[in-house]
């Protein structure tokens, strides 16, 4: 696909068909995102692929609003930043996520960035804690890795 077309077509997709996404396609997306630049070539960004339906459902309730549609996604990519490699992990992970979103369009997929970093699970009940802590425990993420966002992925429903 022409670059201009990719840019024009990219939009946030929150409604997905039941069609699965081949693992090779997701692997290729990650390979392309790994070509993103990083501060001092620190390569701090990590990716976790989630395809398990029950985990997608669990991720969908990480926040009271803004994440519910993840349960209907075919897959999700959790975008992580290694704080032991750079203090600019957010910047690096954000650029890589942008690459992922554009790569998704090129493969005929829809995606939506669901934010995690520094987001509370509830806007009204602080006792529910932070979305990141919830995801960290759910997926067993190591202490040196921060979670920027979850990219919901799938074929767009009409
Ligand atoms: C940093 C960032 C955080 C976002 N967080 C969420 C989110 O938590 N939930 C959601 O549904 N969309 C989220 N989005 C998607 C935006 O709402 C969306 O990109 C914006 O409304 C523009 O729409 P478009 O992507 O279709 O052009 C996020 C986007 C960015 C860049």
mmCIF file of C-alpha atoms and ligand atoms in Angstrom:
data_model
loop_
_atom_site.group_PDB
_atom_site.id
_atom_site.type_symbol
_atom_site.label_atom_id
_atom_site.label_comp_id
_atom_site.label_asym_id
_atom_site.label_seq_id
_atom_site.Cartn_x
_atom_site.Cartn_y
_atom_site.Cartn_z
ATOM 1 C CA UNK A 1 0.000 0.000 0.000
ATOM 2 C CA UNK A 2 1.187 3.526 -0.784
ATOM 3 C CA UNK A 3 2.398 5.445 2.276
ATOM 4 C CA UNK A 4 -0.127 8.247 1.608
ATOM 5 C CA UNK A 5 -2.944 5.693 1.563
ATOM 6 C CA UNK A 6 -1.772 4.142 4.832
ATOM 7 C CA UNK A 7 -1.778 7.560 6.501
ATOM 8 C CA UNK A 8 -5.209 8.415 5.072
ATOM 9 C CA UNK A 9 -6.753 5.082 6.095
ATOM 10 C CA UNK A 10 -5.442 4.939 9.668
ATOM 11 C CA UNK A 11 -8.135 5.511 12.255
ATOM 12 C CA UNK A 12 -8.980 4.028 15.624
ATOM 13 C CA UNK A 13 -10.939 0.791 15.275
ATOM 14 C CA UNK A 14 -13.008 -0.372 18.255
ATOM 15 C CA UNK A 15 -15.356 -2.820 16.530
ATOM 16 C CA UNK A 16 -13.918 -6.053 15.214
ATOM 17 C CA UNK A 17 -15.150 -9.101 13.300
ATOM 18 C CA UNK A 18 -14.631 -12.610 14.745
ATOM 19 C CA UNK A 19 -11.853 -13.306 12.240
ATOM 20 C CA UNK A 20 -8.570 -14.356 13.832
ATOM 21 C CA UNK A 21 -5.310 -12.635 12.891
ATOM 22 C CA UNK A 22 -2.522 -14.988 11.758
ATOM 23 C CA UNK A 23 0.385 -15.043 14.178
ATOM 24 C CA UNK A 24 2.827 -14.430 11.281
ATOM 25 C CA UNK A 25 1.079 -11.130 10.540
ATOM 26 C CA UNK A 26 1.444 -9.981 14.153
ATOM 27 C CA UNK A 27 5.092 -11.096 14.174
ATOM 28 C CA UNK A 28 5.697 -9.070 11.005
ATOM 29 C CA UNK A 29 4.072 -6.012 12.605
ATOM 30 C CA UNK A 30 6.411 -6.321 15.575
ATOM 31 C CA UNK A 31 9.412 -6.743 13.309
ATOM 32 C CA UNK A 32 8.439 -3.503 11.544
ATOM 33 C CA UNK A 33 7.883 -1.680 14.858
ATOM 34 C CA UNK A 34 11.346 -2.761 15.967
ATOM 35 C CA UNK A 35 12.729 -0.643 13.113
ATOM 36 C CA UNK A 36 11.459 2.473 14.932
ATOM 37 C CA UNK A 37 14.144 4.868 16.155
ATOM 38 C CA UNK A 38 15.029 5.025 19.848
ATOM 39 C CA UNK A 39 16.992 7.468 21.976
ATOM 40 C CA UNK A 40 20.713 6.662 21.733
ATOM 41 C CA UNK A 41 19.607 3.436 20.055
ATOM 42 C CA UNK A 42 18.512 2.250 23.518
ATOM 43 C CA UNK A 43 15.947 -0.182 22.022
ATOM 44 C CA UNK A 44 13.927 -0.105 25.228
ATOM 45 C CA UNK A 45 10.583 -1.133 23.747
ATOM 46 C CA UNK A 46 9.185 -4.599 24.338
ATOM 47 C CA UNK A 47 6.027 -6.268 23.033
ATOM 48 C CA UNK A 48 3.743 -8.910 24.493
ATOM 49 C CA UNK A 49 1.232 -10.569 22.198
ATOM 50 C CA UNK A 50 -2.070 -11.552 23.803
ATOM 51 C CA UNK A 51 -4.396 -13.840 21.845
ATOM 52 C CA UNK A 52 -6.072 -15.743 24.671
ATOM 53 C CA UNK A 53 -9.753 -14.765 24.865
ATOM 54 C CA UNK A 54 -9.928 -14.834 28.678
ATOM 55 C CA UNK A 55 -6.840 -12.599 28.935
ATOM 56 C CA UNK A 56 -8.326 -10.168 26.395
ATOM 57 C CA UNK A 57 -11.467 -10.065 28.521
ATOM 58 C CA UNK A 58 -9.409 -9.446 31.646
ATOM 59 C CA UNK A 59 -7.531 -6.605 29.907
ATOM 60 C CA UNK A 60 -10.835 -5.070 28.800
ATOM 61 C CA UNK A 61 -11.748 -4.357 32.442
ATOM 62 C CA UNK A 62 -8.420 -2.752 33.319
ATOM 63 C CA UNK A 63 -10.131 0.661 33.227
ATOM 64 C CA UNK A 64 -13.723 1.662 33.942
ATOM 65 C CA UNK A 65 -13.911 3.404 30.583
ATOM 66 C CA UNK A 66 -11.922 3.395 27.365
ATOM 67 C CA UNK A 67 -10.859 -0.266 27.344
ATOM 68 C CA UNK A 68 -14.081 -2.363 27.201
ATOM 69 C CA UNK A 69 -13.814 -3.091 23.457
ATOM 70 C CA UNK A 70 -10.548 -5.031 23.932
ATOM 71 C CA UNK A 71 -12.650 -8.102 24.784
ATOM 72 C CA UNK A 72 -13.826 -8.282 21.142
ATOM 73 C CA UNK A 73 -10.378 -7.796 19.611
ATOM 74 C CA UNK A 74 -8.717 -10.726 17.839
ATOM 75 C CA UNK A 75 -5.488 -9.975 19.669
ATOM 76 C CA UNK A 76 -3.689 -7.258 21.562
ATOM 77 C CA UNK A 77 -0.096 -6.109 21.688
ATOM 78 C CA UNK A 78 1.027 -4.834 25.082
ATOM 79 C CA UNK A 79 3.725 -2.204 24.537
ATOM 80 C CA UNK A 80 6.388 -2.084 27.238
ATOM 81 C CA UNK A 81 9.378 0.113 28.028
ATOM 82 C CA UNK A 82 12.559 -1.037 29.763
ATOM 83 C CA UNK A 83 13.419 1.645 32.341
ATOM 84 C CA UNK A 84 16.857 0.115 32.902
ATOM 85 C CA UNK A 85 17.808 1.070 29.326
ATOM 86 C CA UNK A 86 16.665 4.702 29.140
ATOM 87 C CA UNK A 87 14.607 7.379 30.856
ATOM 88 C CA UNK A 88 13.007 8.067 27.442
ATOM 89 C CA UNK A 89 11.130 4.777 27.340
ATOM 90 C CA UNK A 90 7.753 6.532 26.837
ATOM 91 C CA UNK A 91 9.044 8.368 23.787
ATOM 92 C CA UNK A 92 10.565 5.216 22.311
ATOM 93 C CA UNK A 93 7.461 3.105 22.990
ATOM 94 C CA UNK A 94 5.140 5.780 21.559
ATOM 95 C CA UNK A 95 7.052 5.880 18.277
ATOM 96 C CA UNK A 96 7.050 2.078 18.104
ATOM 97 C CA UNK A 97 3.283 2.016 18.748
ATOM 98 C CA UNK A 98 2.780 4.481 15.892
ATOM 99 C CA UNK A 99 4.759 2.133 13.632
ATOM 100 C CA UNK A 100 2.514 -0.747 14.812
ATOM 101 C CA UNK A 101 -0.648 1.203 13.958
ATOM 102 C CA UNK A 102 0.606 2.064 10.456
ATOM 103 C CA UNK A 103 1.813 -1.490 9.901
ATOM 104 C CA UNK A 104 -1.655 -2.743 10.893
ATOM 105 C CA UNK A 105 -3.275 -0.612 8.177
ATOM 106 C CA UNK A 106 -0.812 -1.986 5.607
ATOM 107 C CA UNK A 107 -1.968 -5.503 6.534
ATOM 108 C CA UNK A 108 -5.667 -4.671 6.287
ATOM 109 C CA UNK A 109 -6.082 -4.637 10.066
ATOM 110 C CA UNK A 110 -7.675 -2.149 12.417
ATOM 111 C CA UNK A 111 -6.185 -1.135 15.743
ATOM 112 C CA UNK A 112 -6.747 1.166 18.684
ATOM 113 C CA UNK A 113 -4.308 2.483 21.287
ATOM 114 C CA UNK A 114 -5.656 1.861 24.796
ATOM 115 C CA UNK A 115 -3.657 3.826 27.308
ATOM 116 C CA UNK A 116 -2.201 2.267 30.454
ATOM 117 C CA UNK A 117 0.714 4.364 31.754
ATOM 118 C CA UNK A 118 -0.321 6.552 34.717
ATOM 119 C CA UNK A 119 -4.027 5.856 34.183
ATOM 120 C CA UNK A 120 -6.183 4.956 37.213
ATOM 121 C CA UNK A 121 -8.555 2.003 36.874
ATOM 122 C CA UNK A 122 -11.383 4.271 38.014
ATOM 123 C CA UNK A 123 -11.753 8.041 37.786
ATOM 124 C CA UNK A 124 -13.925 8.124 40.911
ATOM 125 C CA UNK A 125 -12.526 5.363 43.131
ATOM 126 C CA UNK A 126 -8.788 5.699 43.801
ATOM 127 C CA UNK A 127 -8.839 2.506 45.899
ATOM 128 C CA UNK A 128 -9.105 0.499 42.652
ATOM 129 C CA UNK A 129 -5.473 1.415 41.922
ATOM 130 C CA UNK A 130 -3.688 1.887 38.643
ATOM 131 C CA UNK A 131 -4.276 0.139 35.314
ATOM 132 C CA UNK A 132 -0.568 -0.628 35.028
ATOM 133 C CA UNK A 133 -0.443 -2.540 38.333
ATOM 134 C CA UNK A 134 -3.467 -4.565 37.230
ATOM 135 C CA UNK A 135 -1.872 -5.477 33.862
ATOM 136 C CA UNK A 136 1.505 -6.167 35.508
ATOM 137 C CA UNK A 137 -0.021 -8.750 37.822
ATOM 138 C CA UNK A 138 -2.293 -10.232 35.145
ATOM 139 C CA UNK A 139 0.546 -10.811 32.668
ATOM 140 C CA UNK A 140 3.454 -11.264 35.094
ATOM 141 C CA UNK A 141 5.399 -8.285 33.760
ATOM 142 C CA UNK A 142 8.879 -7.764 35.247
ATOM 143 C CA UNK A 143 9.617 -4.809 37.563
ATOM 144 C CA UNK A 144 11.997 -3.056 35.121
ATOM 145 C CA UNK A 145 9.341 -2.983 32.379
ATOM 146 C CA UNK A 146 6.742 -0.208 32.338
ATOM 147 C CA UNK A 147 3.505 -0.527 30.358
ATOM 148 C CA UNK A 148 2.700 2.284 27.921
ATOM 149 C CA UNK A 149 -0.436 0.955 26.270
ATOM 150 C CA UNK A 150 -2.316 -1.976 24.841
ATOM 151 C CA UNK A 151 -2.916 -1.981 21.089
ATOM 152 C CA UNK A 152 -6.209 -3.739 20.342
ATOM 153 C CA UNK A 153 -6.055 -5.496 16.985
ATOM 154 C CA UNK A 154 -8.396 -7.167 14.523
ATOM 155 C CA UNK A 155 -10.358 -6.921 11.288
ATOM 156 C CA UNK A 156 -12.704 -3.956 11.334
ATOM 157 C CA UNK A 157 -16.438 -4.695 11.584
ATOM 158 C CA UNK A 158 -18.658 -2.631 9.280
HETATM 159 C C1 LIG B 1 -1.776 8.494 23.636
HETATM 160 C C2 LIG B 1 -3.111 7.955 23.199
HETATM 161 C C3 LIG B 1 -3.942 7.378 24.118
HETATM 162 C C4 LIG B 1 -5.183 6.848 23.731
HETATM 163 N N1 LIG B 1 -5.948 6.177 24.644
HETATM 164 C C5 LIG B 1 -7.117 5.632 24.243
HETATM 165 C C6 LIG B 1 -7.885 4.839 25.157
HETATM 166 O O1 LIG B 1 -7.485 4.595 26.304
HETATM 167 N N2 LIG B 1 -9.058 4.324 24.719
HETATM 168 C C7 LIG B 1 -9.517 4.544 23.432
HETATM 169 O O2 LIG B 1 -10.603 4.034 23.102
HETATM 170 N N3 LIG B 1 -8.803 5.279 22.546
HETATM 171 C C8 LIG B 1 -7.613 5.805 22.914
HETATM 172 N N4 LIG B 1 -6.850 6.490 22.010
HETATM 173 C C9 LIG B 1 -7.352 6.704 20.628
HETATM 174 C C10 LIG B 1 -7.802 8.160 20.424
HETATM 175 O O3 LIG B 1 -9.018 8.367 21.100
HETATM 176 C C11 LIG B 1 -7.912 8.453 18.922
HETATM 177 O O4 LIG B 1 -6.659 8.278 18.307
HETATM 178 C C12 LIG B 1 -8.403 9.871 18.646
HETATM 179 O O5 LIG B 1 -9.726 10.048 19.114
HETATM 180 C C13 LIG B 1 -8.370 10.218 17.150
HETATM 181 O O6 LIG B 1 -9.136 9.291 16.410
HETATM 182 P P1 LIG B 1 -8.475 8.451 15.224
HETATM 183 O O7 LIG B 1 -7.404 7.581 15.832
HETATM 184 O O8 LIG B 1 -9.601 7.629 14.653
HETATM 185 O O9 LIG B 1 -7.863 9.400 14.248
HETATM 186 C C14 LIG B 1 -5.598 6.980 22.378
HETATM 187 C C15 LIG B 1 -4.760 7.564 21.446
HETATM 188 C C16 LIG B 1 -3.497 8.030 21.826
HETATM 189 C C17 LIG B 1 -2.577 8.600 20.784
#
